[in-house]
Amino acid sequence: MKCGEKLMKKEHRKNIPYGHQSLSGSDIKYVSDVLRSDWLTQGPSIGIFENKLSKVCGVRYATVVSSGTAALHLAYLASGIGKDDEVITTPNTFVATTNMLLAVGAKPIFCDIRLDTYNIEENKIEKLITPRTKAIVPVHFAGNPCNMAVIMAIAKKHRLIVIEDACHALGSAYKNKKIGSIGDMTIFSFHPVKTITTGEGGAVVTNSKAYAATVKLLRSHGVAKKKTGFNVMTEFGYNYRLTDVCASLGISQLDRLGNFLKKRKVITEKYREYLYKNPHIILPTEAPDSSSAWHLYVILVRDWKDRLPLYNFLKRNGIGANFHYPPVYSHPFYRKHGYKNVRLQSADFYASRAITLPIFPDLSVDEVARISNLVNAFFKIMIR
Ligand SMILES: Cc1ncc(COP(=O)(O)O)c(C=O)c1O
């Protein structure tokens, strides 16, 4: 048995999580090589990972940081988003997308979502634009690309910056362009449930030399080496550095990205095969002209009253069903801080019906069948 193979053997697991990392012998070798080297942080693996990531995304610059949240923070700072600026985004996202807007003093403006991809409804963006609007932050929910043609055209017309939150979408493509190569900046997360992992980790990718330089400066305290050889602080920055240990895992995981994407796709095809006849649920589909990284597999129950009982039934049977996401404005913190009365029809409709089923590269076809059988059985037993 090869190194690491034992870690992957989970055929008969009782409990199936909604997402899980896939670690191979090669991942473990890359990491242990770094542990035996002189570098633990910001050594040669950082540059190698960044080069490789920029190639995968079809973009000139990649800067890796300690998390997707750090990537958002630095992208917002680099683009000059600040106090009282308005930024239009989706409510169907993880809170980090908008928390980091609050961190730089900006105001998130929530735009309703589409009911086919659950992404931002691009045709509702323009009427939210005011003289204070500075940027649009589309989030490629579950890996499905937003309608970037329309979003980029609106941004151009109104001179807005586009920062894509692609935490779900490493490896996704839109009109034959890799996600990462379209907006002004794109950010990724390498949390263990994401398409590739570095433990914790994230990145900002861009074609702009200036944005890349600012992100790089701010990730390490705003301190730069001057020609004299001395380090001086020129901007207010942070310690958002990724370690070499994490970057080495990222290098190895990027080699496996194509395989991960194929496996995720096969899982979605199997779910469709087992669930398409079920009249009580709506299955997810890929956006037109796109390929999705299928970070999440979200189904909708047609009758919202089935949602919690189905979720509990799956949980009782060891299936790590999940919920992505309550609309950001509905979180108690946001309700308390200026979003008390925000309600968006499609986002609320979606949130009352969505359930995330497990999807990750090592999920077996048998496990997909087991999960699907439970979903189908629920509607037979509970309703009929
Ligand atoms: C859409 C989205 N944005 C941002 C983040 C934050 O990424 P991280 O957990 O790496 O900080 C996540 C992570 O779950 C996410 O799903």
Tab-separated table of C-alpha atoms and ligand atoms in Angstrom:
chain	number	residue	atom	x	y	z
A	1	MET	CA	0.000	0.000	0.000
A	2	LYS	CA	1.420	3.378	-1.037
A	3	CYS	CA	2.015	6.129	1.499
A	4	GLY	CA	-1.292	7.895	2.201
A	5	GLU	CA	-3.462	5.275	0.540
A	6	LYS	CA	-4.630	4.037	3.913
A	7	LEU	CA	-5.922	7.518	4.712
A	8	MET	CA	-8.201	7.385	1.684
A	9	LYS	CA	-9.890	4.054	2.387
A	10	LYS	CA	-13.320	4.955	3.642
A	11	GLU	CA	-15.605	2.684	1.586
A	12	HIS	CA	-17.832	1.601	4.422
A	13	ARG	CA	-18.154	4.814	6.325
A	14	LYS	CA	-21.341	5.095	8.360
A	15	ASN	CA	-21.456	8.864	8.269
A	16	ILE	CA	-20.943	10.704	4.996
A	17	PRO	CA	-19.895	14.351	5.323
A	18	TYR	CA	-21.110	16.956	2.782
A	19	GLY	CA	-17.540	17.728	1.729
A	20	HIS	CA	-14.106	16.296	2.401
A	21	GLN	CA	-10.518	16.735	1.294
A	22	SER	CA	-8.817	14.111	-0.860
A	23	LEU	CA	-5.221	13.459	0.163
A	24	SER	CA	-2.882	11.176	-1.751
A	25	GLY	CA	0.589	9.766	-1.215
A	26	SER	CA	1.955	12.474	-3.512
A	27	ASP	CA	0.353	15.219	-1.380
A	28	ILE	CA	1.980	13.771	1.710
A	29	LYS	CA	5.355	13.496	-0.031
A	30	TYR	CA	5.302	17.154	-1.138
A	31	VAL	CA	4.504	18.285	2.391
A	32	SER	CA	7.050	16.043	4.086
A	33	ASP	CA	9.758	17.218	1.649
A	34	VAL	CA	9.117	20.796	2.797
A	35	LEU	CA	9.131	19.737	6.441
A	36	ARG	CA	12.612	18.299	5.845
A	37	SER	CA	13.801	21.504	4.130
A	38	ASP	CA	14.981	24.813	5.594
A	39	TRP	CA	11.726	26.620	4.833
A	40	LEU	CA	8.519	26.562	6.776
A	41	THR	CA	7.074	29.878	5.654
A	42	GLN	CA	7.477	31.955	2.469
A	43	GLY	CA	10.098	29.737	0.923
A	44	PRO	CA	10.366	28.473	-2.678
A	45	SER	CA	7.025	26.613	-2.646
A	46	ILE	CA	5.110	29.903	-2.518
A	47	GLY	CA	6.410	31.089	-5.906
A	48	ILE	CA	5.973	27.649	-7.492
A	49	PHE	CA	2.367	27.430	-6.254
A	50	GLU	CA	1.642	30.979	-7.465
A	51	ASN	CA	3.085	30.292	-10.927
A	52	LYS	CA	1.143	27.104	-11.292
A	53	LEU	CA	-2.092	28.686	-10.060
A	54	SER	CA	-1.778	31.626	-12.457
A	55	LYS	CA	-1.370	29.170	-15.366
A	56	VAL	CA	-4.390	27.112	-14.257
A	57	CYS	CA	-6.488	30.305	-14.139
A	58	GLY	CA	-5.118	31.760	-17.408
A	59	VAL	CA	-4.047	34.944	-15.614
A	60	ARG	CA	-0.765	36.851	-15.180
A	61	TYR	CA	-0.469	37.145	-11.413
A	62	ALA	CA	-1.439	34.974	-8.467
A	63	THR	CA	-0.734	35.888	-4.849
A	64	VAL	CA	-1.414	33.214	-2.266
A	65	VAL	CA	-2.553	34.144	1.243
A	66	SER	CA	-3.663	32.500	4.470
A	67	SER	CA	-7.397	32.124	3.638
A	68	GLY	CA	-10.163	33.077	1.223
A	69	THR	CA	-11.264	35.670	3.781
A	70	ALA	CA	-7.776	37.236	3.766
A	71	ALA	CA	-7.895	37.207	-0.057
A	72	LEU	CA	-11.210	39.101	-0.001
A	73	HIS	CA	-9.866	41.623	2.511
A	74	LEU	CA	-6.744	42.312	0.454
A	75	ALA	CA	-8.598	42.465	-2.877
A	76	TYR	CA	-11.038	45.013	-1.418
A	77	LEU	CA	-8.166	47.082	0.042
A	78	ALA	CA	-6.130	46.903	-3.174
A	79	SER	CA	-9.082	48.128	-5.235
A	80	GLY	CA	-9.481	51.128	-2.943
A	81	ILE	CA	-12.946	50.166	-1.656
A	82	GLY	CA	-13.383	52.108	1.558
A	83	LYS	CA	-15.609	54.050	3.881
A	84	ASP	CA	-19.199	54.512	2.695
A	85	ASP	CA	-18.593	52.924	-0.712
A	86	GLU	CA	-21.428	50.685	-1.842
A	87	VAL	CA	-20.685	47.270	-3.286
A	88	ILE	CA	-23.334	45.186	-5.035
A	89	THR	CA	-23.255	41.499	-4.271
A	90	THR	CA	-25.373	38.404	-3.729
A	91	PRO	CA	-27.005	37.350	-0.457
A	92	ASN	CA	-26.422	33.689	-1.382
A	93	THR	CA	-22.877	33.439	-0.114
A	94	PHE	CA	-20.770	32.703	2.922
A	95	VAL	CA	-20.663	35.706	5.267
A	96	ALA	CA	-16.943	36.304	4.601
A	97	THR	CA	-17.774	37.894	1.209
A	98	THR	CA	-19.592	40.788	2.867
A	99	ASN	CA	-17.888	40.736	6.284
A	100	MET	CA	-14.695	41.889	4.587
A	101	LEU	CA	-16.629	44.721	2.936
A	102	LEU	CA	-17.712	45.794	6.422
A	103	ALA	CA	-14.074	45.449	7.522
A	104	VAL	CA	-13.008	48.123	5.003
A	105	GLY	CA	-15.957	50.378	5.937
A	106	ALA	CA	-18.028	49.692	2.810
A	107	LYS	CA	-21.728	48.895	2.575
A	108	PRO	CA	-22.872	45.620	0.969
A	109	ILE	CA	-25.930	46.122	-1.263
A	110	PHE	CA	-27.734	42.837	-1.800
A	111	CYS	CA	-29.092	42.015	-5.239
A	112	ASP	CA	-31.636	39.209	-5.648
A	113	ILE	CA	-30.605	35.869	-7.160
A	114	ARG	CA	-31.600	33.803	-10.202
A	115	LEU	CA	-33.683	30.713	-9.579
A	116	ASP	CA	-31.815	28.533	-12.077
A	117	THR	CA	-28.205	28.927	-10.919
A	118	TYR	CA	-28.881	30.642	-7.542
A	119	ASN	CA	-26.289	33.233	-8.595
A	120	ILE	CA	-26.742	37.010	-8.566
A	121	GLU	CA	-29.533	38.105	-10.979
A	122	GLU	CA	-27.390	40.158	-13.336
A	123	ASN	CA	-30.420	41.958	-14.795
A	124	LYS	CA	-31.250	43.423	-11.381
A	125	ILE	CA	-27.792	44.899	-10.750
A	126	GLU	CA	-28.086	48.111	-12.735
A	127	LYS	CA	-31.029	49.537	-10.846
A	128	LEU	CA	-29.058	49.221	-7.564
A	129	ILE	CA	-26.227	51.442	-8.825
A	130	THR	CA	-25.899	54.851	-7.121
A	131	PRO	CA	-23.169	57.529	-7.206
A	132	ARG	CA	-21.610	55.675	-4.220
A	133	THR	CA	-21.332	52.316	-5.978
A	134	LYS	CA	-17.706	51.291	-6.356
A	135	ALA	CA	-17.723	47.606	-7.221
A	136	ILE	CA	-19.659	44.446	-8.040
A	137	VAL	CA	-18.752	41.219	-6.255
A	138	PRO	CA	-20.296	38.226	-8.056
A	139	VAL	CA	-19.993	34.886	-6.266
A	140	HIS	CA	-19.898	31.775	-8.461
A	141	PHE	CA	-22.199	29.813	-6.202
A	142	ALA	CA	-21.509	26.061	-5.965
A	143	GLY	CA	-18.997	26.464	-8.820
A	144	ASN	CA	-21.534	27.629	-11.408
A	145	PRO	CA	-20.251	30.790	-13.135
A	146	CYS	CA	-22.319	33.981	-12.968
A	147	ASN	CA	-23.311	35.699	-16.209
A	148	MET	CA	-19.988	37.495	-16.529
A	149	ALA	CA	-20.722	38.950	-19.995
A	150	VAL	CA	-23.562	41.054	-18.593
A	151	ILE	CA	-21.752	41.841	-15.339
A	152	MET	CA	-18.583	43.031	-17.102
A	153	ALA	CA	-20.640	45.166	-19.517
A	154	ILE	CA	-22.473	46.867	-16.605
A	155	ALA	CA	-19.153	47.416	-14.824
A	156	LYS	CA	-17.609	48.975	-17.917
A	157	LYS	CA	-20.585	51.258	-18.512
A	158	HIS	CA	-20.597	52.522	-14.904
A	159	ARG	CA	-16.807	52.337	-14.320
A	160	LEU	CA	-17.094	49.795	-11.520
A	161	ILE	CA	-14.515	47.298	-10.336
A	162	VAL	CA	-15.393	43.589	-10.533
A	163	ILE	CA	-13.989	41.293	-7.844
A	164	GLU	CA	-15.137	37.713	-8.297
A	165	ASP	CA	-15.533	35.536	-5.224
A	166	ALA	CA	-14.589	32.211	-6.791
A	167	CYS	CA	-14.094	30.263	-3.566
A	168	HIS	CA	-16.376	27.593	-5.071
A	169	ALA	CA	-15.106	27.853	-8.613
A	170	LEU	CA	-11.446	26.914	-9.028
A	171	GLY	CA	-11.469	24.988	-12.314
A	172	SER	CA	-14.801	26.400	-13.525
A	173	ALA	CA	-14.990	28.062	-16.935
A	174	TYR	CA	-17.275	30.625	-18.566
A	175	LYS	CA	-17.483	30.927	-22.374
A	176	ASN	CA	-14.198	29.019	-22.648
A	177	LYS	CA	-12.447	31.384	-20.249
A	178	LYS	CA	-11.105	30.106	-16.976
A	179	ILE	CA	-12.677	31.617	-13.872
A	180	GLY	CA	-9.941	33.921	-12.603
A	181	SER	CA	-9.218	35.502	-15.978
A	182	ILE	CA	-12.338	37.668	-16.365
A	183	GLY	CA	-12.853	40.254	-13.589
A	184	ASP	CA	-10.374	42.828	-12.251
A	185	MET	CA	-9.470	40.455	-9.424
A	186	THR	CA	-10.680	36.985	-8.464
A	187	ILE	CA	-10.279	35.328	-5.115
A	188	PHE	CA	-10.137	31.635	-4.164
A	189	SER	CA	-10.235	29.587	-0.951
A	190	PHE	CA	-8.303	26.381	-0.322
A	191	HIS	CA	-10.275	25.265	2.725
A	192	PRO	CA	-10.524	21.425	2.920
A	193	VAL	CA	-14.014	21.231	1.392
A	194	LYS	CA	-12.999	23.318	-1.653
A	195	THR	CA	-11.836	21.993	-5.045
A	196	ILE	CA	-8.218	21.849	-3.847
A	197	THR	CA	-6.939	22.330	-0.325
A	198	THR	CA	-3.923	23.707	1.487
A	199	GLY	CA	-5.553	23.231	4.914
A	200	GLU	CA	-6.379	26.897	5.254
A	201	GLY	CA	-5.390	29.123	2.361
A	202	GLY	CA	-6.528	31.429	-0.377
A	203	ALA	CA	-5.386	33.492	-3.352
A	204	VAL	CA	-5.982	36.681	-5.293
A	205	VAL	CA	-5.445	36.395	-9.049
A	206	THR	CA	-5.414	39.294	-11.497
A	207	ASN	CA	-4.007	40.552	-14.787
A	208	SER	CA	-3.159	43.880	-13.149
A	209	LYS	CA	0.448	44.333	-12.107
A	210	ALA	CA	-0.547	47.148	-9.726
A	211	TYR	CA	-3.248	45.121	-7.939
A	212	ALA	CA	-0.910	42.135	-7.635
A	213	ALA	CA	1.867	44.304	-6.177
A	214	THR	CA	-0.483	45.864	-3.595
A	215	VAL	CA	-1.902	42.499	-2.516
A	216	LYS	CA	1.628	41.150	-2.135
A	217	LEU	CA	2.709	44.160	-0.081
A	218	LEU	CA	-0.331	44.068	2.217
A	219	ARG	CA	-0.124	40.325	2.818
A	220	SER	CA	3.102	40.932	4.752
A	221	HIS	CA	2.523	44.032	6.922
A	222	GLY	CA	2.921	46.524	4.062
A	223	VAL	CA	6.647	46.089	4.481
A	224	ALA	CA	8.843	46.008	1.366
A	225	LYS	CA	12.520	45.521	0.787
A	226	LYS	CA	14.040	48.728	-0.576
A	227	LYS	CA	17.066	48.949	-2.889
A	228	THR	CA	19.241	49.719	0.138
A	229	GLY	CA	18.408	46.204	1.365
A	230	PHE	CA	16.490	47.521	4.368
A	231	ASN	CA	12.853	46.683	4.973
A	232	VAL	CA	10.495	49.653	5.222
A	233	MET	CA	6.771	49.844	5.808
A	234	THR	CA	5.016	51.849	3.112
A	235	GLU	CA	1.377	50.786	3.617
A	236	PHE	CA	-0.740	49.460	6.480
A	237	GLY	CA	-0.699	45.691	6.048
A	238	TYR	CA	-1.330	42.377	7.770
A	239	ASN	CA	0.224	38.971	8.285
A	240	TYR	CA	-1.817	37.038	5.725
A	241	ARG	CA	1.115	34.916	4.529
A	242	LEU	CA	0.600	31.300	3.509
A	243	THR	CA	3.248	28.891	4.828
A	244	ASP	CA	5.546	26.911	2.548
A	245	VAL	CA	4.110	23.738	4.085
A	246	CYS	CA	0.620	24.708	2.919
A	247	ALA	CA	1.865	25.908	-0.484
A	248	SER	CA	3.588	22.559	-1.108
A	249	LEU	CA	0.260	20.794	-0.554
A	250	GLY	CA	-1.300	23.286	-2.970
A	251	ILE	CA	1.275	22.444	-5.682
A	252	SER	CA	0.495	18.752	-5.407
A	253	GLN	CA	-3.266	19.319	-5.224
A	254	LEU	CA	-3.178	21.477	-8.389
A	255	ASP	CA	-1.688	18.480	-10.230
A	256	ARG	CA	-4.792	16.555	-9.172
A	257	LEU	CA	-7.320	19.296	-10.031
A	258	GLY	CA	-8.334	17.819	-13.405
A	259	ASN	CA	-9.041	14.477	-11.778
A	260	PHE	CA	-11.001	16.105	-8.924
A	261	LEU	CA	-13.177	17.966	-11.432
A	262	LYS	CA	-13.877	14.779	-13.400
A	263	LYS	CA	-14.876	12.913	-10.237
A	264	ARG	CA	-17.187	15.684	-9.081
A	265	LYS	CA	-18.839	15.720	-12.500
A	266	VAL	CA	-19.399	11.947	-12.430
A	267	ILE	CA	-21.040	12.278	-8.994
A	268	THR	CA	-23.487	14.884	-10.351
A	269	GLU	CA	-24.343	12.589	-13.268
A	270	LYS	CA	-25.036	9.746	-10.844
A	271	TYR	CA	-27.231	11.944	-8.632
A	272	ARG	CA	-29.183	12.940	-11.756
A	273	GLU	CA	-29.570	9.300	-12.808
A	274	TYR	CA	-30.934	8.326	-9.371
A	275	LEU	CA	-33.024	11.427	-8.618
A	276	TYR	CA	-34.392	12.837	-11.879
A	277	LYS	CA	-37.701	10.977	-11.596
A	278	ASN	CA	-38.425	12.369	-8.138
A	279	PRO	CA	-41.169	14.978	-8.674
A	280	HIS	CA	-40.699	16.594	-5.257
A	281	ILE	CA	-37.256	18.043	-5.843
A	282	ILE	CA	-35.417	20.277	-8.302
A	283	LEU	CA	-31.906	19.216	-9.323
A	284	PRO	CA	-29.071	21.661	-10.043
A	285	THR	CA	-27.909	22.302	-13.611
A	286	GLU	CA	-24.840	23.924	-15.144
A	287	ALA	CA	-25.164	27.541	-16.290
A	288	PRO	CA	-25.246	27.980	-20.100
A	289	ASP	CA	-21.859	28.284	-21.847
A	290	SER	CA	-20.172	27.193	-18.645
A	291	SER	CA	-18.544	24.314	-16.905
A	292	SER	CA	-18.908	24.094	-13.151
A	293	ALA	CA	-16.356	22.838	-10.631
A	294	TRP	CA	-19.372	21.414	-8.751
A	295	HIS	CA	-18.177	22.484	-5.323
A	296	LEU	CA	-21.684	21.902	-3.915
A	297	TYR	CA	-24.649	19.763	-4.967
A	298	VAL	CA	-27.758	21.708	-3.906
A	299	ILE	CA	-31.281	20.373	-4.438
A	300	LEU	CA	-34.486	22.302	-3.798
A	301	VAL	CA	-37.623	20.712	-2.353
A	302	ARG	CA	-40.692	21.959	-4.233
A	303	ASP	CA	-42.696	22.266	-1.011
A	304	TRP	CA	-40.773	24.191	1.644
A	305	LYS	CA	-42.532	22.159	4.365
A	306	ASP	CA	-40.523	19.078	3.296
A	307	ARG	CA	-37.211	20.809	3.794
A	308	LEU	CA	-36.538	20.402	7.507
A	309	PRO	CA	-38.012	16.884	7.795
A	310	LEU	CA	-35.878	15.725	4.821
A	311	TYR	CA	-32.788	17.380	6.276
A	312	ASN	CA	-33.389	15.694	9.668
A	313	PHE	CA	-34.150	12.334	8.025
A	314	LEU	CA	-30.831	12.449	6.127
A	315	LYS	CA	-28.958	13.475	9.280
A	316	ARG	CA	-30.523	10.611	11.261
A	317	ASN	CA	-29.282	8.256	8.550
A	318	GLY	CA	-25.702	9.480	8.712
A	319	ILE	CA	-25.808	11.818	5.718
A	320	GLY	CA	-24.119	15.155	6.299
A	321	ALA	CA	-26.788	17.212	4.572
A	322	ASN	CA	-26.100	20.910	4.846
A	323	PHE	CA	-27.543	24.316	3.982
A	324	HIS	CA	-25.757	26.829	1.759
A	325	TYR	CA	-26.702	29.588	2.531
A	326	PRO	CA	-29.161	31.557	4.627
A	327	PRO	CA	-29.274	34.967	2.883
A	328	VAL	CA	-26.499	37.069	4.411
A	329	TYR	CA	-28.991	39.826	5.357
A	330	SER	CA	-30.961	37.294	7.457
A	331	HIS	CA	-28.118	36.611	9.908
A	332	PRO	CA	-28.804	38.191	13.317
A	333	PHE	CA	-25.660	40.330	13.045
A	334	TYR	CA	-26.759	41.823	9.725
A	335	ARG	CA	-30.352	42.286	10.949
A	336	LYS	CA	-28.911	44.287	13.864
A	337	HIS	CA	-26.608	46.364	11.687
A	338	GLY	CA	-28.701	48.029	9.004
A	339	TYR	CA	-30.405	45.103	7.234
A	340	LYS	CA	-33.450	44.701	9.503
A	341	ASN	CA	-36.015	44.982	6.736
A	342	VAL	CA	-34.141	43.524	3.762
A	343	ARG	CA	-36.046	40.730	2.079
A	344	LEU	CA	-35.425	39.495	-1.452
A	345	GLN	CA	-38.048	37.308	-3.028
A	346	SER	CA	-35.955	34.738	-4.875
A	347	ALA	CA	-33.218	34.548	-2.243
A	348	ASP	CA	-35.852	33.892	0.442
A	349	PHE	CA	-37.677	31.366	-1.776
A	350	TYR	CA	-34.394	29.545	-2.400
A	351	ALA	CA	-33.306	29.622	1.254
A	352	SER	CA	-36.536	28.009	2.455
A	353	ARG	CA	-36.097	25.048	0.085
A	354	ALA	CA	-32.371	24.341	-0.390
A	355	ILE	CA	-30.530	21.283	0.905
A	356	THR	CA	-26.890	20.472	0.100
A	357	LEU	CA	-26.153	16.796	-0.541
A	358	PRO	CA	-22.616	15.401	-0.151
A	359	ILE	CA	-20.153	15.832	-3.000
A	360	PHE	CA	-16.374	15.350	-2.890
A	361	PRO	CA	-13.868	13.421	-5.014
A	362	ASP	CA	-13.691	10.307	-2.830
A	363	LEU	CA	-17.475	9.898	-2.547
A	364	SER	CA	-18.164	6.522	-4.164
A	365	VAL	CA	-20.937	5.747	-6.653
A	366	ASP	CA	-22.400	3.357	-4.053
A	367	GLU	CA	-22.542	6.183	-1.563
A	368	VAL	CA	-24.285	8.439	-4.097
A	369	ALA	CA	-26.822	5.617	-4.593
A	370	ARG	CA	-27.276	5.277	-0.822
A	371	ILE	CA	-27.887	9.024	-0.389
A	372	SER	CA	-30.263	9.149	-3.386
A	373	ASN	CA	-32.213	6.103	-2.167
A	374	LEU	CA	-32.725	7.837	1.165
A	375	VAL	CA	-33.983	11.009	-0.549
A	376	ASN	CA	-36.414	8.971	-2.676
A	377	ALA	CA	-37.489	6.823	0.295
A	378	PHE	CA	-38.225	9.946	2.355
A	379	PHE	CA	-40.853	11.089	-0.119
A	380	LYS	CA	-42.362	7.587	-0.435
A	381	ILE	CA	-42.573	6.961	3.315
A	382	MET	CA	-43.281	10.434	4.624
A	383	ILE	CA	-45.658	11.749	2.022
A	384	ARG	CA	-47.291	8.877	0.237
B	1	LIG	C1	-18.157	31.996	-1.152
B	1	LIG	C2	-17.101	32.025	-0.088
B	1	LIG	N1	-16.410	33.156	0.108
B	1	LIG	C3	-15.437	33.223	1.045
B	1	LIG	C4	-15.107	32.147	1.826
B	1	LIG	C5	-14.025	32.263	2.865
B	1	LIG	O1	-12.961	31.404	2.598
B	1	LIG	P1	-12.016	30.879	3.793
B	1	LIG	O2	-12.799	29.916	4.604
B	1	LIG	O3	-10.854	30.263	3.095
B	1	LIG	O4	-11.612	32.092	4.587
B	1	LIG	C6	-15.798	30.947	1.661
B	1	LIG	C7	-15.479	29.768	2.486
B	1	LIG	O5	-16.288	28.950	2.809
B	1	LIG	C8	-16.830	30.877	0.681
B	1	LIG	O6	-17.529	29.745	0.490
